[in-house]
PDB file of C-alpha atoms in Angstrom:
ATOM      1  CA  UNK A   1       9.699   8.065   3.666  1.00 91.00           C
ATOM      2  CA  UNK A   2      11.794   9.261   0.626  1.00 94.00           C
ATOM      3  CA  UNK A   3      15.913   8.741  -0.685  1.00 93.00           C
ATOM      4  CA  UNK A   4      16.723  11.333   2.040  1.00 94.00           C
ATOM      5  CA  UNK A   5      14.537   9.647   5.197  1.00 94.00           C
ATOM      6  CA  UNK A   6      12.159  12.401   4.961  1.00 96.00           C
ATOM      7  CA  UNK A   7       8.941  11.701   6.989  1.00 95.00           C
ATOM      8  CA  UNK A   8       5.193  12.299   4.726  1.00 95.00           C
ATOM      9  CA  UNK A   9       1.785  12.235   6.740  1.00 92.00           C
ATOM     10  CA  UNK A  10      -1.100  12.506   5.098  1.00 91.00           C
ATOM     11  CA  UNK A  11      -4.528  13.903   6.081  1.00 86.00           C
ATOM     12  CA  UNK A  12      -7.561  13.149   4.259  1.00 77.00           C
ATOM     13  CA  UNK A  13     -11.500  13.520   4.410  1.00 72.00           C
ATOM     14  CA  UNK A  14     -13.393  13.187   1.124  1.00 62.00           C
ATOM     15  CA  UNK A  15     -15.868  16.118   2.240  1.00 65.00           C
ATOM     16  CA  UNK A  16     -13.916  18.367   3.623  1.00 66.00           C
ATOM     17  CA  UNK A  17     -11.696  19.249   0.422  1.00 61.00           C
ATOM     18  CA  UNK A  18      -9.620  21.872   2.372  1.00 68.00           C
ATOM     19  CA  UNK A  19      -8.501  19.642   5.365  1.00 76.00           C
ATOM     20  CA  UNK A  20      -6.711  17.483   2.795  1.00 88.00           C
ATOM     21  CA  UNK A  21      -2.882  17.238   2.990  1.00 91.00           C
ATOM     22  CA  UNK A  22       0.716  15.956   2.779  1.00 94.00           C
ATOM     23  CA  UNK A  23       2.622  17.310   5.681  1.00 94.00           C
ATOM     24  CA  UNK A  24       6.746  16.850   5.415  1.00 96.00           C
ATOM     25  CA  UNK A  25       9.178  16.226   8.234  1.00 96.00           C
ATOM     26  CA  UNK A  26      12.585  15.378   8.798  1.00 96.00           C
ATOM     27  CA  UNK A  27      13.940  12.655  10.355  1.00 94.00           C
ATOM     28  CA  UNK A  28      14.036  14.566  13.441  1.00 95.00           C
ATOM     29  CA  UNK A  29      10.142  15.472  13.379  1.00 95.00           C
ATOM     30  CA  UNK A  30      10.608  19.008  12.357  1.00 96.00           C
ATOM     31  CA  UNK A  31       8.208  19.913  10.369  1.00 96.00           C
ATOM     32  CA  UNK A  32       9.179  21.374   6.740  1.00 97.00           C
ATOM     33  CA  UNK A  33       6.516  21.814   4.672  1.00 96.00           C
ATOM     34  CA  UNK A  34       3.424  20.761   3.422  1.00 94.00           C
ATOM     35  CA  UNK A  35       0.782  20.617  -0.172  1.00 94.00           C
ATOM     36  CA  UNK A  36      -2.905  19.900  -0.603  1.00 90.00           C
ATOM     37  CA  UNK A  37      -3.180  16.807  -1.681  1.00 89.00           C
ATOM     38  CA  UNK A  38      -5.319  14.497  -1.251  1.00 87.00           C
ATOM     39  CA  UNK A  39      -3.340  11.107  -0.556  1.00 90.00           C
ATOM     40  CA  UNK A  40      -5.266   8.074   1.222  1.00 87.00           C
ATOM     41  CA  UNK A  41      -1.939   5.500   1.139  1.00 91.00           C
ATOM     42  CA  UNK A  42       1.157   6.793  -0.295  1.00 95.00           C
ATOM     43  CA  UNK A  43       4.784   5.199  -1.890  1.00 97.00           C
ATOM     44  CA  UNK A  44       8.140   6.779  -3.442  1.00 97.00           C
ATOM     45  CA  UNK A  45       9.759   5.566  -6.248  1.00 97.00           C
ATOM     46  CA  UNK A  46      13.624   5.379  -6.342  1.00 97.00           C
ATOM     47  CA  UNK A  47      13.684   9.020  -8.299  1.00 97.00           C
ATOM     48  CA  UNK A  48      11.543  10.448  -5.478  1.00 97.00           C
ATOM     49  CA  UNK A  49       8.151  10.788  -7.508  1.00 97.00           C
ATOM     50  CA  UNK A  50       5.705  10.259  -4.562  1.00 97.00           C
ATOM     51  CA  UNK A  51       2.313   7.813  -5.314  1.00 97.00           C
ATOM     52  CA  UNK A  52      -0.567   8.240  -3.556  1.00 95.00           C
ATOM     53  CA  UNK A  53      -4.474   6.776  -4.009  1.00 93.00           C
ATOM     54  CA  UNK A  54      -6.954   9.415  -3.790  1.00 83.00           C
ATOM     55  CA  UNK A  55     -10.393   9.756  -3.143  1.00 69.00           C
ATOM     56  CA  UNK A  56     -10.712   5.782  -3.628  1.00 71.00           C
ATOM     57  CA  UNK A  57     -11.039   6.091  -7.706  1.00 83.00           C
ATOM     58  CA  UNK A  58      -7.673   6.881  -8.495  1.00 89.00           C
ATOM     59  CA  UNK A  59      -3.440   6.800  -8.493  1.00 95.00           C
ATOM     60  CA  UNK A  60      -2.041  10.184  -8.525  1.00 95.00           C
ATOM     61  CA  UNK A  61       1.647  10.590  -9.662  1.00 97.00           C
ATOM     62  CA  UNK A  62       3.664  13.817  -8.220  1.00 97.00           C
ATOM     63  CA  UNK A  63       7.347  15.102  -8.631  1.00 97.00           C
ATOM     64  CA  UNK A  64       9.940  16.234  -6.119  1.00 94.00           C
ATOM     65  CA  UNK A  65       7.960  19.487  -6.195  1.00 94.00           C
ATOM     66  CA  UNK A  66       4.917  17.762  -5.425  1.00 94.00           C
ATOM     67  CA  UNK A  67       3.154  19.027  -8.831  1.00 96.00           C
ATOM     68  CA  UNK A  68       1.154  16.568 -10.482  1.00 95.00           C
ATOM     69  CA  UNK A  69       2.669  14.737 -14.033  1.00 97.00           C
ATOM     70  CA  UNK A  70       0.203  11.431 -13.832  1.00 95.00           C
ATOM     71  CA  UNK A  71      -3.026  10.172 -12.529  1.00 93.00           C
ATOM     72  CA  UNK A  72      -5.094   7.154 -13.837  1.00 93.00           C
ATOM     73  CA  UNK A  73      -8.227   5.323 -12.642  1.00 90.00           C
ATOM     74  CA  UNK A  74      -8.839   1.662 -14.741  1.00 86.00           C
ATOM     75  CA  UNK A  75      -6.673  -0.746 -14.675  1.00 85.00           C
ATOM     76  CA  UNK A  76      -6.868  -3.480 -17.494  1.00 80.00           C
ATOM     77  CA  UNK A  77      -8.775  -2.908 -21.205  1.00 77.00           C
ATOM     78  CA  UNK A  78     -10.211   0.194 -19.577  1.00 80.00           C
ATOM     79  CA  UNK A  79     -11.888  -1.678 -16.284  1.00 84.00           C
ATOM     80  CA  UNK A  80     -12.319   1.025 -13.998  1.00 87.00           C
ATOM     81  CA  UNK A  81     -11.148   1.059 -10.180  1.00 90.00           C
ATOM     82  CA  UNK A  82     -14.010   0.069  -7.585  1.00 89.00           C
ATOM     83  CA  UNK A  83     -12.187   1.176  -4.573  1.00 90.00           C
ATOM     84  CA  UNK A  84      -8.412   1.596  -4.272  1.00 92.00           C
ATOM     85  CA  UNK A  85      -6.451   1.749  -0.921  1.00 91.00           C
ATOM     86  CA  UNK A  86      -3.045   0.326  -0.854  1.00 94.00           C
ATOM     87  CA  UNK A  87       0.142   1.015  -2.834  1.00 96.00           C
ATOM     88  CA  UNK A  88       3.809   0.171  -3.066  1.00 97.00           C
ATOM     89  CA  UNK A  89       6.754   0.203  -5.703  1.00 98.00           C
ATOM     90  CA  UNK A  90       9.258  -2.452  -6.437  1.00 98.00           C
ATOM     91  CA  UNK A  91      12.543  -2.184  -7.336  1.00 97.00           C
ATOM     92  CA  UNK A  92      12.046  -1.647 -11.039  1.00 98.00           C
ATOM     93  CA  UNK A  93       9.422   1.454 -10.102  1.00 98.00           C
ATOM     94  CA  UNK A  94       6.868  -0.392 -10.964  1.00 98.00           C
ATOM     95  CA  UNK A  95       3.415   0.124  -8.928  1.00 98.00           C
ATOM     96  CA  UNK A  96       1.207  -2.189  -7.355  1.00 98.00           C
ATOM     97  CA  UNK A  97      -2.512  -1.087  -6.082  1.00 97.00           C
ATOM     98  CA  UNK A  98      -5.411  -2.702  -4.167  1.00 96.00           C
ATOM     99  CA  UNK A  99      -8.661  -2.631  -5.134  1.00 95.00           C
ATOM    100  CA  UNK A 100     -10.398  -4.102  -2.033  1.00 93.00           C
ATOM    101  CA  UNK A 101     -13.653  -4.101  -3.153  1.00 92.00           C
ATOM    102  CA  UNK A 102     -13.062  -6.040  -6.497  1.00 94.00           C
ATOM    103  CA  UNK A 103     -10.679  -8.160  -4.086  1.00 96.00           C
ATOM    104  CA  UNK A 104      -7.154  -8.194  -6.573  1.00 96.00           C
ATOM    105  CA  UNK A 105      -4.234  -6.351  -7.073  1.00 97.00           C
ATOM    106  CA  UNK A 106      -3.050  -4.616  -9.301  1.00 96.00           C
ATOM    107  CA  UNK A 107       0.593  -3.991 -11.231  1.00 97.00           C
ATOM    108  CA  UNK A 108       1.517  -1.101 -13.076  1.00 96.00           C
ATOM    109  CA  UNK A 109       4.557   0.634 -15.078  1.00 97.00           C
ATOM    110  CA  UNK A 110       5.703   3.841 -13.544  1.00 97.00           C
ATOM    111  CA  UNK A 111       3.596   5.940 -16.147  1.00 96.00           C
ATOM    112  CA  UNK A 112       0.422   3.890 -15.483  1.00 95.00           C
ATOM    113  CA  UNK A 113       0.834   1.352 -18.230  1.00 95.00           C
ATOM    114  CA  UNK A 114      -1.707  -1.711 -17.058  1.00 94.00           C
ATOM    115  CA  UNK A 115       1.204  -4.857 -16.924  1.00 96.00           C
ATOM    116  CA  UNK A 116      -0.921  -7.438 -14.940  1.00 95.00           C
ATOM    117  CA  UNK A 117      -3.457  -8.435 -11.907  1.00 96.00           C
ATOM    118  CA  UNK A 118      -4.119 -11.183  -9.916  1.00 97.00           C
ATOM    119  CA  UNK A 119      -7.191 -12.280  -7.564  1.00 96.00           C
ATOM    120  CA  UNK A 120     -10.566 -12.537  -7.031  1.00 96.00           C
ATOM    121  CA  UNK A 121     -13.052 -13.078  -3.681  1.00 97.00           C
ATOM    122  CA  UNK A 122     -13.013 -16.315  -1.613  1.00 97.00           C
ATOM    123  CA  UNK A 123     -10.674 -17.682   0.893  1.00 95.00           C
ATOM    124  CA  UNK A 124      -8.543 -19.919  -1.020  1.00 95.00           C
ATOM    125  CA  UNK A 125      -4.381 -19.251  -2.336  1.00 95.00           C
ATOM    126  CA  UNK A 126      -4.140 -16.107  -3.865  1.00 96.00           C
ATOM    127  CA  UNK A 127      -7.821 -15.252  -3.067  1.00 97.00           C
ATOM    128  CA  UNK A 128      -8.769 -12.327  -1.184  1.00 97.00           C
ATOM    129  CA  UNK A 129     -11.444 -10.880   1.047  1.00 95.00           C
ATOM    130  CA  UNK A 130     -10.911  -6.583   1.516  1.00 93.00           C
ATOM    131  CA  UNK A 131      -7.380  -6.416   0.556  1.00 95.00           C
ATOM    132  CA  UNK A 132      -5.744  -3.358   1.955  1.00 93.00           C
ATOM    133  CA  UNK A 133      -2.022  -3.257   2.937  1.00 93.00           C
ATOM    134  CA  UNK A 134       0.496  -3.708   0.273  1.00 96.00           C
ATOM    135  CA  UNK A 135       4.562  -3.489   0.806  1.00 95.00           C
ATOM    136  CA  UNK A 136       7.820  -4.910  -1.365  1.00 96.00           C
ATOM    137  CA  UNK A 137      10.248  -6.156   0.549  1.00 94.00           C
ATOM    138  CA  UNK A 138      14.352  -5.909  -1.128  1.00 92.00           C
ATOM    139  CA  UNK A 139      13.273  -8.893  -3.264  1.00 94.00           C
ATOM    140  CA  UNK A 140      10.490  -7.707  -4.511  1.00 96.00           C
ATOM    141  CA  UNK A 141       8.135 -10.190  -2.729  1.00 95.00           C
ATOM    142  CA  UNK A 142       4.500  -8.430  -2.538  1.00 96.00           C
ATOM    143  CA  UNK A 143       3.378  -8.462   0.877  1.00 94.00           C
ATOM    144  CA  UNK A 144      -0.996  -8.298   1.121  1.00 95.00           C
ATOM    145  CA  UNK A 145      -2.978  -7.790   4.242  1.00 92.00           C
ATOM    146  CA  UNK A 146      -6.108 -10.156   3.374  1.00 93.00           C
ATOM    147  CA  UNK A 147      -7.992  -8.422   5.553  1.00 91.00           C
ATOM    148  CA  UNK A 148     -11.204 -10.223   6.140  1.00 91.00           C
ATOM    149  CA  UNK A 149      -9.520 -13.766   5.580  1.00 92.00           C
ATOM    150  CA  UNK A 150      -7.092 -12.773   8.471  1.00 87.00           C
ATOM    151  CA  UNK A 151      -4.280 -13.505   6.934  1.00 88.00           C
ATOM    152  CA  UNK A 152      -0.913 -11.722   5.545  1.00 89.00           C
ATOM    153  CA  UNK A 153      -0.221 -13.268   1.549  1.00 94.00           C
ATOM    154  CA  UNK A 154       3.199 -13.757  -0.030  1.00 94.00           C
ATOM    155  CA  UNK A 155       3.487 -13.166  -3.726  1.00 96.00           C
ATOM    156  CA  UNK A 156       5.902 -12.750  -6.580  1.00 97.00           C
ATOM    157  CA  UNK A 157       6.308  -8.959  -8.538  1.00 97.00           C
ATOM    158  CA  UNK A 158       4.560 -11.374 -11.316  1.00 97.00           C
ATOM    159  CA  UNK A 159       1.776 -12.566  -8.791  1.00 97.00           C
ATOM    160  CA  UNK A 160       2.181 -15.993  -8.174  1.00 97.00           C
ATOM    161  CA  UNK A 161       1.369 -17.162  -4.764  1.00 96.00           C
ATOM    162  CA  UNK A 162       4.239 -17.984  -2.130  1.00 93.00           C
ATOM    163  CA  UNK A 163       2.587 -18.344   1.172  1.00 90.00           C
ATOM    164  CA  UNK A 164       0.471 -17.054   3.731  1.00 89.00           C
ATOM    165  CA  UNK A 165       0.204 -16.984   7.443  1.00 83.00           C
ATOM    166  CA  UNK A 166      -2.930 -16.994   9.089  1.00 79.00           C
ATOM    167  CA  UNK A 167      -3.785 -14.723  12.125  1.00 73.00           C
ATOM    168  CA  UNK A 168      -7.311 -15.585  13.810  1.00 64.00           C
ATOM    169  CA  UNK A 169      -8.889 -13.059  15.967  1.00 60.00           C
ATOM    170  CA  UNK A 170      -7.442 -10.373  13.534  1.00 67.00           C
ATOM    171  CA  UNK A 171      -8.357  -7.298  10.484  1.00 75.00           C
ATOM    172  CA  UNK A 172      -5.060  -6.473   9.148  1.00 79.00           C
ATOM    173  CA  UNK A 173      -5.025  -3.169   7.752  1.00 82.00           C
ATOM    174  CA  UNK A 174      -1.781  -1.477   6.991  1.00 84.00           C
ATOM    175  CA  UNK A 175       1.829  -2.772   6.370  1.00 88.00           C
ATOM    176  CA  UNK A 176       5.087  -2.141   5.784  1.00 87.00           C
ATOM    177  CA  UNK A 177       8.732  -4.420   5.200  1.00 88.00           C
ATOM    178  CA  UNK A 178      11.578  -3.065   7.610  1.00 85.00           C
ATOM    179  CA  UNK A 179      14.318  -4.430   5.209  1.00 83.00           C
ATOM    180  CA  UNK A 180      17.152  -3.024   7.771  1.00 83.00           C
ATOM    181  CA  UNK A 181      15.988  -5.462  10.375  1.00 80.00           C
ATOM    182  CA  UNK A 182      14.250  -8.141   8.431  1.00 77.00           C
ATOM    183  CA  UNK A 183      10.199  -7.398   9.940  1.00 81.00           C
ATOM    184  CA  UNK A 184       7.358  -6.712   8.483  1.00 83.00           C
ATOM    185  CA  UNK A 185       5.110  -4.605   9.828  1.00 82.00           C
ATOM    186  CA  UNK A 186       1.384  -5.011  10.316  1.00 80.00           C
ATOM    187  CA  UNK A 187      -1.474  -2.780  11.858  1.00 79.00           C
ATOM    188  CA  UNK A 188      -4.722  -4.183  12.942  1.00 74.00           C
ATOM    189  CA  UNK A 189      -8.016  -2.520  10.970  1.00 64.00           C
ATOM    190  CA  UNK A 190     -10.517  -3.075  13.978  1.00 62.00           C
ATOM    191  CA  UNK A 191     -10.023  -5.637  16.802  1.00 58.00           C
ATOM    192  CA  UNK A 192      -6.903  -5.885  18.689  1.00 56.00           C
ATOM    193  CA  UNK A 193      -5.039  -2.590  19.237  1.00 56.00           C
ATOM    194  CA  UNK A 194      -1.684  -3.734  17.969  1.00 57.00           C
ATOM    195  CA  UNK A 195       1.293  -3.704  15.861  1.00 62.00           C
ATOM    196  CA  UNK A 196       2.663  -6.508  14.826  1.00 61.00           C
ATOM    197  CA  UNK A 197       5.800  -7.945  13.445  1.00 62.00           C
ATOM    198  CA  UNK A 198       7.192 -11.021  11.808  1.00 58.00           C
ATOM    199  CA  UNK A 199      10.767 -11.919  10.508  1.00 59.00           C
ATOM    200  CA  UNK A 200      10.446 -11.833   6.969  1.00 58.00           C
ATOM    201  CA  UNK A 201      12.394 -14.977   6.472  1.00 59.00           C
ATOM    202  CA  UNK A 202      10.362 -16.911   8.934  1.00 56.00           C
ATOM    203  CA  UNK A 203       7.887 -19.615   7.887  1.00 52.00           C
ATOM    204  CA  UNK A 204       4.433 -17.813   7.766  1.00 54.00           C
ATOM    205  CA  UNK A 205       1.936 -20.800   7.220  1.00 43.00           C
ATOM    206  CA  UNK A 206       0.028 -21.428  10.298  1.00 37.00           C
ATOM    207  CA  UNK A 207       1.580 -17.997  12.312  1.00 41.00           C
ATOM    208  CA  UNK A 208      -0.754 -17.155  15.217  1.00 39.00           C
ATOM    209  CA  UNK A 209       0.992 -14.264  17.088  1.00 43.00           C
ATOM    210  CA  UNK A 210       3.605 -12.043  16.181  1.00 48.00           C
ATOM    211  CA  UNK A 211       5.408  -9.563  17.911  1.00 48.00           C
ATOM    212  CA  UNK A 212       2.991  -6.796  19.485  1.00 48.00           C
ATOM    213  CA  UNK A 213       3.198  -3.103  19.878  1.00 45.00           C
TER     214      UNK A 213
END
């Protein structure tokens, strides 16, 4: 959703180049217009430049007019991406990316300039296990789904832990932070058919069931 609570779905299938694409709509649902792009998980900054992972090797950067002015693939000293899937953008316009198969997360500048990462496999405080989902919330607390560990993880823009709430029976996949209303937001990746959502001031630690969709 960008500044003016315009709607962007993406479509996207790595072999079928020409089915690949942003589709705009208003608030409303009336559609507006639409690019090919290809755009796996997608965030705006506050100036309306529109992020989006793409074809699991990269972070494409595009204007208002949806023309591209930045792409990169490696995050630090030249390390290239394994897999990347989620994104978000704080406050500052910096971007954070997940690289679920080398299990961390990543934090850029709004021109791609590495600033930091954090994690590494296993099941332990700021550990991770198929990271997907990534969201800010108005503090700029970084929200992960720890997909495999079944858990949602807390951390700081600079990546030091917070909390966590475990959710057995569970492969959380996407989610977002409803700052109007205080919930996040989280979708299941297989299991459960659900949406669920948590109050994003409530205690987290040892959460079994939120509210379902």
């Amino acid at each position: 959703i960008d500044s003016g609570d315009n709607v962007y779905i993406s479509a996207m299938l790595r072999d079928r180049p020409g089915y690949n694409r942003v589709q705009k709509f208003d608030s409303h649902g009336n559609y507006l217009e639409e690019w090919t792009i290809m755009a796996n998980h997608m965030a705006f900054d506050s100036n309306d430049n529109l992020f989006a992972t793409s074809n699991y090797y990269y972070v494409h950067k595009y204007d208002q007019n949806m023309d591209l002015v930045g792409q990169w693939t490696e995050g630090d000293e030249g390390d290239p991406f394994v897999v990347t899937f989620g994104i978000a953008v704080d406050s500052e316009d910096n971007v954070y990316v997940s690289d679920y198969e080398a299990d961390k997360i990543l934090k850029f500048t709004n021109d791609g300039e590495f600033i930091t990462e954090w994690g590494s496999e296993g099941t332990g405080e700021g550990r991770f296990n198929y990271p997907l989902g990534v969201a800010i919330d108005k503090d700029d607390k970084v929200y992960i789904s720890d997909t495999y560990n079944n858990r949602l993880q807390v951390f700081s823009k600079d990546g030091e832990y917070i909390t966590s709430g475990l959710i057995p029976g569970t492969s959380l996949r996407g989610i977002e932070v409803d700052n109007s209303t205080g919930y996040v937001y989280v979708g299941e990746y297989y299991g459960s058919p659900y949406i669920m959502g948590w109050a994003i001031d409530a205690p987290l630690t040892g959460l079994t069931c939120g509210t379902t969709y």
